[in-house]
Coordinates of C-alpha atoms in Angstrom, one line a residue:
Chain A
M1 CA 90.2 189.8 37.3
A2 CA 87.6 187.2 36.1
L3 CA 88.5 183.7 35.7
F4 CA 88.1 184.1 32.1
D5 CA 89.7 187.4 31.4
K6 CA 93.3 185.6 30.9
F7 CA 92.0 184.2 27.8
G8 CA 91.4 188.2 26.3
K9 CA 94.6 188.1 25.0
L10 CA 95.2 184.9 23.2
A11 CA 91.4 185.2 21.8
Q12 CA 92.7 188.4 20.4
E13 CA 95.3 186.7 18.5
R14 CA 93.4 183.8 17.4
A15 CA 91.2 185.7 15.6
A16 CA 93.4 188.1 14.1
L17 CA 95.6 184.9 12.9
V18 CA 92.7 182.9 11.5
Q19 CA 90.5 185.5 9.9
A20 CA 89.7 183.0 7.1
G21 CA 90.1 179.9 6.1
L22 CA 91.5 176.7 8.0
N23 CA 92.6 176.9 10.7
P24 CA 96.0 175.4 11.2
F25 CA 96.0 174.9 14.8
G26 CA 92.4 172.9 15.1
T27 CA 92.7 171.2 11.7
R28 CA 89.9 168.7 10.9
I29 CA 91.0 165.8 9.0
D30 CA 87.7 165.0 7.6
E31 CA 88.9 161.7 5.8
V32 CA 92.0 159.2 6.2
F33 CA 92.8 157.4 3.2
S34 CA 96.2 155.6 4.1
P35 CA 98.8 156.5 5.8
T36 CA 100.1 159.2 3.6
E37 CA 96.6 160.9 2.2
G38 CA 93.6 162.1 3.7
R39 CA 91.0 164.6 3.4
I40 CA 90.6 168.3 4.7
G41 CA 87.4 169.8 3.2
E42 CA 87.5 169.9 -0.5
W43 CA 91.1 169.1 -0.4
R44 CA 92.5 165.6 -0.9
V45 CA 96.2 166.4 0.8
V46 CA 99.2 164.0 1.4
L47 CA 99.9 163.6 5.0
A48 CA 103.1 165.0 5.6
G49 CA 102.6 166.5 9.4
T50 CA 101.5 163.7 11.6
N51 CA 104.8 161.4 13.6
N52 CA 103.7 158.0 11.1
Y53 CA 107.4 157.5 10.6
L54 CA 107.4 154.0 9.6
G55 CA 103.9 154.2 7.9
L56 CA 102.3 150.9 10.3
T57 CA 99.2 153.0 11.0
F58 CA 97.4 150.8 7.9
D59 CA 99.6 147.7 9.0
P60 CA 97.2 144.8 8.3
E61 CA 99.1 142.6 10.7
C62 CA 98.9 145.8 13.8
I63 CA 95.0 146.4 12.5
E64 CA 94.0 142.6 13.2
A65 CA 95.9 142.4 15.9
A66 CA 94.1 145.2 17.8
R67 CA 90.6 143.8 16.0
Q68 CA 91.5 140.6 18.0
A69 CA 92.3 142.5 21.1
L70 CA 88.8 144.2 21.2
E71 CA 87.0 141.0 20.6
H72 CA 88.6 139.5 23.4
E73 CA 89.6 141.8 25.9
G74 CA 86.9 144.9 25.0
T75 CA 87.7 148.1 24.3
G76 CA 89.0 149.5 27.5
T77 CA 90.3 148.3 30.6
T78 CA 88.3 151.3 32.6
G79 CA 91.4 151.4 35.1
S80 CA 94.8 152.3 36.4
R81 CA 97.5 149.9 36.2
M82 CA 97.5 149.8 39.7
A83 CA 94.4 148.3 40.0
S84 CA 92.6 146.5 37.3
G85 CA 94.4 148.2 34.3
S86 CA 97.0 145.6 33.6
Y87 CA 96.6 143.2 31.3
G88 CA 98.5 140.2 30.5
S89 CA 99.1 142.1 27.2
H90 CA 100.5 145.1 29.0
V91 CA 102.9 143.1 30.8
A92 CA 103.9 140.9 27.7
L93 CA 104.7 144.1 25.9
E94 CA 106.7 145.5 28.7
A95 CA 108.9 142.6 28.6
E96 CA 109.1 142.7 24.9
L97 CA 110.2 146.3 25.2
A98 CA 113.0 145.8 27.6
D99 CA 113.9 142.6 25.1
F100 CA 114.3 145.3 22.6
F101 CA 116.5 147.4 24.2
G102 CA 118.5 145.3 26.1
R103 CA 117.3 146.7 29.4
R104 CA 116.4 145.0 33.0
S105 CA 113.0 146.6 32.7
A106 CA 110.3 149.1 31.1
I107 CA 107.4 150.7 32.3
V108 CA 104.2 151.4 30.0
F109 CA 102.2 154.6 30.2
S110 CA 99.3 155.5 28.6
T111 CA 100.8 158.5 26.6
G112 CA 104.2 159.8 26.0
Y113 CA 103.2 163.2 27.6
L114 CA 102.6 160.7 30.5
A115 CA 105.6 158.5 30.1
N116 CA 107.4 162.0 30.8
L117 CA 105.2 163.4 33.4
G118 CA 105.7 160.4 35.6
V119 CA 109.3 159.0 35.3
I120 CA 111.0 162.4 35.5
S121 CA 108.3 164.2 37.9
T122 CA 109.0 161.3 40.3
L123 CA 112.7 160.5 40.0
A124 CA 113.7 164.5 40.3
G125 CA 112.1 166.3 43.3
P126 CA 112.7 168.9 45.9
G127 CA 116.0 168.7 46.5
D128 CA 116.9 167.3 43.6
I129 CA 118.6 168.8 40.5
V130 CA 118.0 168.5 36.4
L131 CA 119.7 169.9 33.7
L132 CA 117.4 170.5 30.7
D133 CA 118.5 171.0 27.3
A134 CA 116.7 174.5 26.3
D135 CA 114.8 173.0 23.2
C136 CA 113.2 170.1 25.3
H137 CA 109.4 169.3 24.7
A138 CA 106.9 170.9 26.5
S139 CA 106.2 167.5 28.3
I140 CA 109.9 167.2 29.8
Y141 CA 109.7 171.3 31.3
D142 CA 106.1 170.3 32.7
A143 CA 107.3 167.1 34.4
C144 CA 109.9 169.0 35.8
K145 CA 107.7 171.7 37.1
L146 CA 105.4 168.8 38.4
G147 CA 108.4 167.1 40.3
G148 CA 109.9 170.3 41.7
A149 CA 113.7 169.6 41.3
Q150 CA 116.2 173.0 40.9
V151 CA 115.7 173.0 37.1
I152 CA 118.9 174.3 35.3
R153 CA 118.7 174.7 31.2
F154 CA 121.7 174.7 28.9
R155 CA 121.7 175.7 25.7
H156 CA 120.4 174.0 22.7
N157 CA 123.2 170.8 21.9
D158 CA 125.8 173.2 23.4
V159 CA 128.2 170.2 25.2
A160 CA 130.5 173.4 26.6
D161 CA 127.6 174.9 28.1
L162 CA 125.8 172.0 29.7
E163 CA 129.6 171.1 30.9
R164 CA 130.3 174.8 32.3
R165 CA 126.8 174.6 34.4
M166 CA 127.4 171.3 35.8
L167 CA 131.1 172.5 37.0
R168 CA 129.3 175.5 38.6
L169 CA 126.7 173.4 40.8
G170 CA 130.1 171.7 41.4
E171 CA 129.5 168.7 43.7
P172 CA 125.8 168.1 43.3
A173 CA 125.6 167.8 39.7
R174 CA 127.0 164.4 40.4
N175 CA 123.3 163.6 41.3
A176 CA 121.7 165.3 38.8
L177 CA 119.7 164.1 35.9
I178 CA 120.4 165.0 32.4
L179 CA 117.5 165.5 30.1
V180 CA 118.1 165.5 26.4
E181 CA 116.5 164.2 23.3
G182 CA 117.2 162.2 20.5
I183 CA 116.0 163.8 17.4
Y184 CA 114.5 167.4 18.3
S185 CA 110.8 167.4 17.6
M186 CA 111.8 170.9 16.2
L187 CA 114.5 171.4 13.9
G188 CA 115.0 167.7 13.7
D189 CA 118.6 167.9 14.8
Q190 CA 120.0 165.4 16.8
A191 CA 121.3 165.6 20.4
P192 CA 125.3 165.5 20.6
L193 CA 125.1 162.3 22.7
K194 CA 128.4 161.2 22.5
E195 CA 130.1 164.6 24.0
I196 CA 127.4 164.4 26.2
V197 CA 128.4 161.1 27.6
E198 CA 132.0 162.0 27.8
V199 CA 131.0 165.1 30.1
K200 CA 128.8 162.6 32.5
R201 CA 131.6 160.1 32.4
R202 CA 134.2 162.7 34.0
L203 CA 131.3 164.9 35.7
G204 CA 128.7 162.6 36.7
G205 CA 125.1 162.8 36.7
Y206 CA 122.0 160.5 35.2
L207 CA 121.2 160.3 31.4
L208 CA 117.9 160.8 30.1
V209 CA 117.1 160.5 26.6
D210 CA 113.8 160.8 25.0
E211 CA 114.1 158.9 21.5
A212 CA 110.2 160.0 20.9
H213 CA 111.3 161.0 17.7
S214 CA 114.2 158.4 17.2
V215 CA 113.0 155.0 18.1
G216 CA 112.3 153.4 14.7
V217 CA 114.3 156.0 12.8
L218 CA 117.8 155.4 14.1
G219 CA 120.5 153.3 15.0
A220 CA 121.0 149.5 13.2
H221 CA 117.9 148.1 15.0
G222 CA 115.9 151.4 15.8
R223 CA 116.6 152.1 19.2
G224 CA 117.3 155.4 18.4
L225 CA 120.0 157.5 18.9
A226 CA 121.7 156.1 22.0
E227 CA 122.0 152.9 19.4
E228 CA 123.3 154.6 16.4
L229 CA 126.1 156.3 18.1
G230 CA 126.8 153.1 20.5
V231 CA 126.6 154.7 24.2
E232 CA 123.4 152.8 25.4
S233 CA 125.3 151.3 28.2
D234 CA 125.9 155.2 29.1
V235 CA 122.3 156.1 29.0
D236 CA 120.3 155.3 32.6
I237 CA 117.1 155.7 31.3
V238 CA 115.5 155.6 27.3
L239 CA 111.7 157.4 26.8
G240 CA 109.7 156.9 24.3
T241 CA 106.3 156.6 22.8
F242 CA 104.5 154.9 21.0
S243 CA 102.3 157.2 18.7
K244 CA 105.2 157.9 16.5
S245 CA 107.1 154.9 14.5
L246 CA 104.6 152.5 16.6
G247 CA 101.6 154.0 15.2
A248 CA 98.9 153.8 17.8
I249 CA 99.3 155.4 21.6
G250 CA 101.3 155.4 24.9
G251 CA 104.7 155.9 26.4
F252 CA 107.7 153.7 28.2
A253 CA 110.4 153.9 30.2
V254 CA 112.8 151.3 29.7
S255 CA 115.8 151.4 32.1
H256 CA 118.4 149.1 33.7
H257 CA 118.2 150.3 37.4
P258 CA 116.4 147.8 39.2
E259 CA 114.5 150.7 41.5
M260 CA 112.4 151.5 38.2
E261 CA 109.9 148.8 39.0
L262 CA 109.5 151.2 42.3
L263 CA 108.1 153.9 39.9
R264 CA 104.9 151.6 39.9
Y265 CA 104.3 152.9 43.6
A266 CA 105.4 156.3 43.3
S267 CA 104.4 157.7 40.0
R268 CA 100.7 159.6 39.9
P269 CA 101.0 160.1 36.3
Y270 CA 101.5 156.1 36.0
I271 CA 98.7 155.8 39.2
F272 CA 96.1 157.8 38.6
T273 CA 94.7 157.6 35.1
A274 CA 93.4 154.3 33.0
S275 CA 95.9 152.1 31.2
S276 CA 95.9 151.7 27.3
S277 CA 93.0 150.3 25.9
P278 CA 93.9 146.8 25.1
S279 CA 93.6 147.0 21.2
S280 CA 96.1 150.0 21.2
I281 CA 98.9 147.8 23.4
A282 CA 98.1 144.8 20.8
S283 CA 99.1 147.2 17.6
V284 CA 102.1 147.9 19.3
R285 CA 103.3 144.7 20.0
A286 CA 102.8 143.8 16.5
A287 CA 104.2 147.1 14.7
L288 CA 107.0 146.1 17.0
R289 CA 107.1 143.3 15.9
T290 CA 107.2 144.5 12.6
M291 CA 109.8 147.6 13.0
R292 CA 112.3 144.4 14.3
A293 CA 111.3 142.6 11.4
R294 CA 111.8 145.3 8.4
P295 CA 114.8 147.0 8.7
E296 CA 114.2 148.1 5.1
L297 CA 111.6 150.6 6.7
R298 CA 113.8 152.4 8.2
E299 CA 115.9 152.7 4.6
R300 CA 112.7 153.6 2.8
L301 CA 112.3 156.5 5.6
W302 CA 115.9 157.7 5.4
S303 CA 115.5 157.8 1.6
N304 CA 112.3 160.1 1.5
A305 CA 113.7 162.2 4.2
R306 CA 117.2 162.6 2.5
R307 CA 115.1 163.5 -0.6
L308 CA 112.5 165.7 0.8
Y309 CA 115.0 168.1 2.4
Q310 CA 117.5 167.8 -0.3
G311 CA 114.4 169.0 -2.8
L312 CA 112.9 172.0 -0.5
A313 CA 116.8 172.9 0.5
G314 CA 117.4 173.1 -3.4
L315 CA 114.4 175.3 -3.5
G316 CA 116.1 178.1 -1.4
Y317 CA 113.9 177.6 1.6
R318 CA 115.9 177.2 5.1
V319 CA 115.5 173.9 6.0
G320 CA 116.9 172.4 9.6
P321 CA 120.5 171.7 10.5
Q322 CA 120.7 168.5 9.1
P323 CA 118.5 165.7 6.7
S324 CA 115.5 164.2 9.4
P325 CA 112.3 162.7 9.0
V326 CA 111.6 166.3 10.8
V327 CA 112.0 168.9 8.1
P328 CA 111.5 172.7 9.5
V329 CA 111.3 175.0 7.3
L330 CA 111.5 178.0 8.3
L331 CA 109.2 181.1 7.9
G332 CA 108.7 184.8 9.4
S333 CA 106.0 185.5 11.3
S334 CA 102.9 184.2 12.9
E335 CA 100.8 185.1 10.1
E336 CA 103.1 184.8 7.3
G337 CA 103.0 181.3 8.1
V338 CA 99.7 181.0 8.8
A339 CA 98.9 182.1 4.8
F340 CA 101.8 179.9 3.9
W341 CA 100.3 176.9 5.7
Q342 CA 96.6 177.6 4.2
R343 CA 98.4 177.4 0.2
L344 CA 100.1 174.6 0.9
V345 CA 96.8 172.7 1.7
E346 CA 95.0 174.3 -1.1
H347 CA 98.4 172.6 -3.1
G348 CA 97.5 169.0 -1.5
V349 CA 99.6 169.2 0.9
Y350 CA 99.2 169.2 5.0
V351 CA 101.9 170.1 7.3
N352 CA 102.2 171.3 10.7
L353 CA 102.2 175.1 11.7
V354 CA 104.8 175.8 14.4
P355 CA 104.1 179.5 15.9
P356 CA 107.2 181.4 16.7
L357 CA 106.2 180.9 20.5
A358 CA 106.9 177.1 20.1
A359 CA 109.7 177.3 17.3
P360 CA 113.6 177.8 18.4
G361 CA 114.2 181.2 16.9
G362 CA 111.2 182.6 17.5
Q363 CA 110.2 182.2 13.8
A364 CA 107.4 180.4 12.8
L365 CA 108.2 177.2 10.6
V366 CA 106.0 174.5 9.2
R367 CA 107.3 171.1 9.9
C368 CA 107.2 168.2 7.6
S369 CA 107.1 164.5 8.7
V370 CA 108.2 161.9 6.6
S371 CA 106.8 158.2 6.6
A372 CA 108.1 155.0 5.1
A373 CA 105.0 154.6 3.6
H374 CA 105.0 158.5 1.2
T375 CA 106.0 157.2 -2.2
P376 CA 109.0 159.2 -4.1
E377 CA 105.8 160.3 -6.6
Q378 CA 104.4 161.6 -3.3
I379 CA 107.7 163.5 -1.4
D380 CA 108.0 164.9 -5.2
H381 CA 104.6 166.0 -4.9
I382 CA 105.5 167.8 -1.6
I383 CA 108.5 169.6 -3.4
Q384 CA 106.1 170.6 -6.5
A385 CA 103.5 172.7 -3.8
F386 CA 106.9 174.2 -1.8
A387 CA 108.0 175.3 -5.1
S388 CA 104.8 176.6 -6.3
L389 CA 104.5 179.1 -3.5
R390 CA 108.4 180.1 -4.1
A391 CA 107.8 183.1 -5.8
S392 CA 105.0 184.4 -3.7
F393 CA 106.3 184.4 -0.7
D394 CA 110.2 185.1 -1.6
G395 CA 110.4 188.0 1.1
V396 CA 109.3 186.0 3.9
I397 CA 111.6 183.2 3.4
A398 CA 114.3 185.5 2.7
K399 CA 114.0 187.2 6.1
A400 CA 113.9 183.8 8.2
Chain B
M1 CA 129.2 190.9 46.9
I2 CA 127.4 192.5 43.8
S3 CA 124.5 194.8 45.2
Q4 CA 121.4 194.3 43.6
E5 CA 121.4 197.7 42.1
K6 CA 124.3 196.4 39.8
I7 CA 122.1 193.2 39.1
L8 CA 119.6 195.1 37.8
E9 CA 121.7 197.3 35.6
R10 CA 123.1 194.0 33.9
L11 CA 119.5 192.7 33.9
F12 CA 118.5 196.0 32.0
F13 CA 121.4 194.9 29.6
Y14 CA 120.1 191.8 28.6
L15 CA 116.5 193.2 28.5
N16 CA 117.0 195.7 25.9
R17 CA 118.4 193.2 23.4
L18 CA 115.4 191.4 24.5
A19 CA 112.7 193.5 24.5
P20 CA 110.8 194.5 21.2
P21 CA 112.7 197.7 19.5
G22 CA 111.3 201.0 21.4
A23 CA 110.2 199.0 24.3
S24 CA 110.1 201.4 27.3
I25 CA 111.8 199.5 30.3
H26 CA 111.7 199.8 34.2
P27 CA 112.4 198.0 36.8
D28 CA 108.6 197.4 37.6
I29 CA 107.2 196.8 34.7
D30 CA 105.5 193.1 34.5
L31 CA 108.0 191.0 32.0
I32 CA 105.2 189.5 30.2
Q33 CA 102.0 191.0 30.2
E34 CA 103.5 194.8 29.8
L35 CA 107.0 193.8 28.1
G36 CA 105.3 191.2 25.7
L37 CA 108.9 188.7 26.5
D38 CA 107.4 185.0 25.8
S39 CA 108.2 182.8 28.5
V40 CA 111.2 181.4 26.2
K41 CA 112.7 184.2 26.4
V42 CA 112.7 184.9 29.9
M43 CA 114.3 181.9 30.5
D44 CA 116.5 182.4 28.1
L45 CA 117.8 185.8 30.1
V46 CA 118.2 183.6 33.1
M47 CA 121.1 181.8 31.7
E48 CA 122.5 185.1 30.2
L49 CA 122.3 186.0 33.8
E50 CA 123.6 182.5 35.1
D51 CA 127.2 183.7 33.2
E52 CA 127.4 187.8 33.6
F53 CA 127.2 186.4 37.5
D54 CA 128.5 183.0 37.5
L55 CA 125.7 181.6 39.3
S56 CA 123.2 178.6 39.4
I57 CA 119.7 180.4 38.8
P58 CA 117.1 177.2 38.7
L59 CA 114.3 177.8 36.9
N60 CA 112.0 177.6 39.8
I61 CA 112.6 181.0 40.9
L62 CA 110.3 182.5 37.9
T63 CA 107.3 181.1 39.8
D64 CA 107.6 184.1 41.7
V65 CA 109.2 186.6 39.2
H66 CA 107.0 189.4 37.3
T67 CA 109.2 192.7 37.2
P68 CA 112.9 193.2 36.6
T69 CA 112.8 194.5 40.4
Q70 CA 112.1 190.7 41.3
L71 CA 114.3 189.1 39.1
A72 CA 117.1 191.0 40.3
Q73 CA 116.1 190.2 43.9
A74 CA 115.9 186.8 43.5
V75 CA 119.3 186.7 41.9
F76 CA 120.4 188.7 44.7
S77 CA 119.0 186.4 47.1
L78 CA 120.6 183.4 45.3
M79 CA 124.2 185.0 45.4
E80 CA 123.8 185.3 49.9
H81 CA 122.7 181.8 50.4
A82 CA 125.3 180.8 47.2
D83 CA 126.1 177.6 50.0
G84 CA 122.8 176.1 49.5
V85 CA 121.8 172.8 47.2
V86 CA 122.3 175.0 44.2
R87 CA 125.7 177.7 44.3

């Protein structure tokens, strides 16, 4: 088989799916007017498929901070964190994150994906055991593969299943790394973290929570699900990203374990890539200040999330298991999903289309992401667009 | 200890539930390329086998597994070495 022959099946599937019209898996957003509005081709759309939970991408303070950093520190560091890529601002952001989370230390990575890769693959190597929730993000699966630990998967959000697998492992479970997420990216549901912590207290293990979708979203201060449920001291490591609530790009890990600092010398995804640009770091620092100072953003986000969730459920769509800023709408096949997604764009709404392979349950879904920056009128516009398609897709929705 | 044939028999039971309707399943069929399972379904299959045989089966074995026969061999081997790190 020639090198590129392996893509033959993929090419056929792609051609069959996107025969005409817009491609949901390669959408070009031609203009961005605000955190919640853009233009795709001829359609002006409400952006409801971003992860811009607090709407900070156009925050004046964030933009000004980034502009200042551009002028004074340049466009990029052109170096690894281990070499010339650790500026004062990178280190300052780490101190601010450690302070925000009340942890001993923080490490900043160049993306959220690299944070997962860098921490998990370095901590859990050959001879170690990882227990991961079945619905964990691809970056966590990739990290496990890179690290080479023995990977045991438990059923999504099923604490009894986790416990059964830990009991089966016996003594080695006491040293296992348990991996869960605060809010799961596809269904918008939350981990049963209190119950997981109970299992950990009884059977041991280390608990890592990826709060990528829950920082800025959950908890009285926005520290995520662990804060929301009052179990922060039982969580060994929190991972997070700058590319959602904090409106830029990058990732981080915070922990109370002093040994975490040594990852800087052992983590290949930390060492062998360039560090985040100074402007990105500066805007994240400003966004973190804004997030701390303006809890009303979180209140507005949840008000919008509940409005959309209830509106879509009220139309008879099958939505996620609980209200969340991530509102999935379950559909049928890939073809039906593409058609639905294209019609939504024509009705002035951009969301994400998730193909069956990436969606729990093996059905296509469209994923709406709510922002604090959405106005109630924009949320109603989204609901109205779904209402307009309800009758045409009745059969698809009934099957979901 | 349970035989490799018995493992294969139980594996077929779960494969029949996961495979597309009407699919012809045989011991040497490629689970992904020929039977059309996706990687998530293969991982789900591993979870079912863990519970069926009360055995920890790390996902790492899937690197070298393409067919039901190979999966049954891998499970059998894990049972034989149940005193290792993963039991």
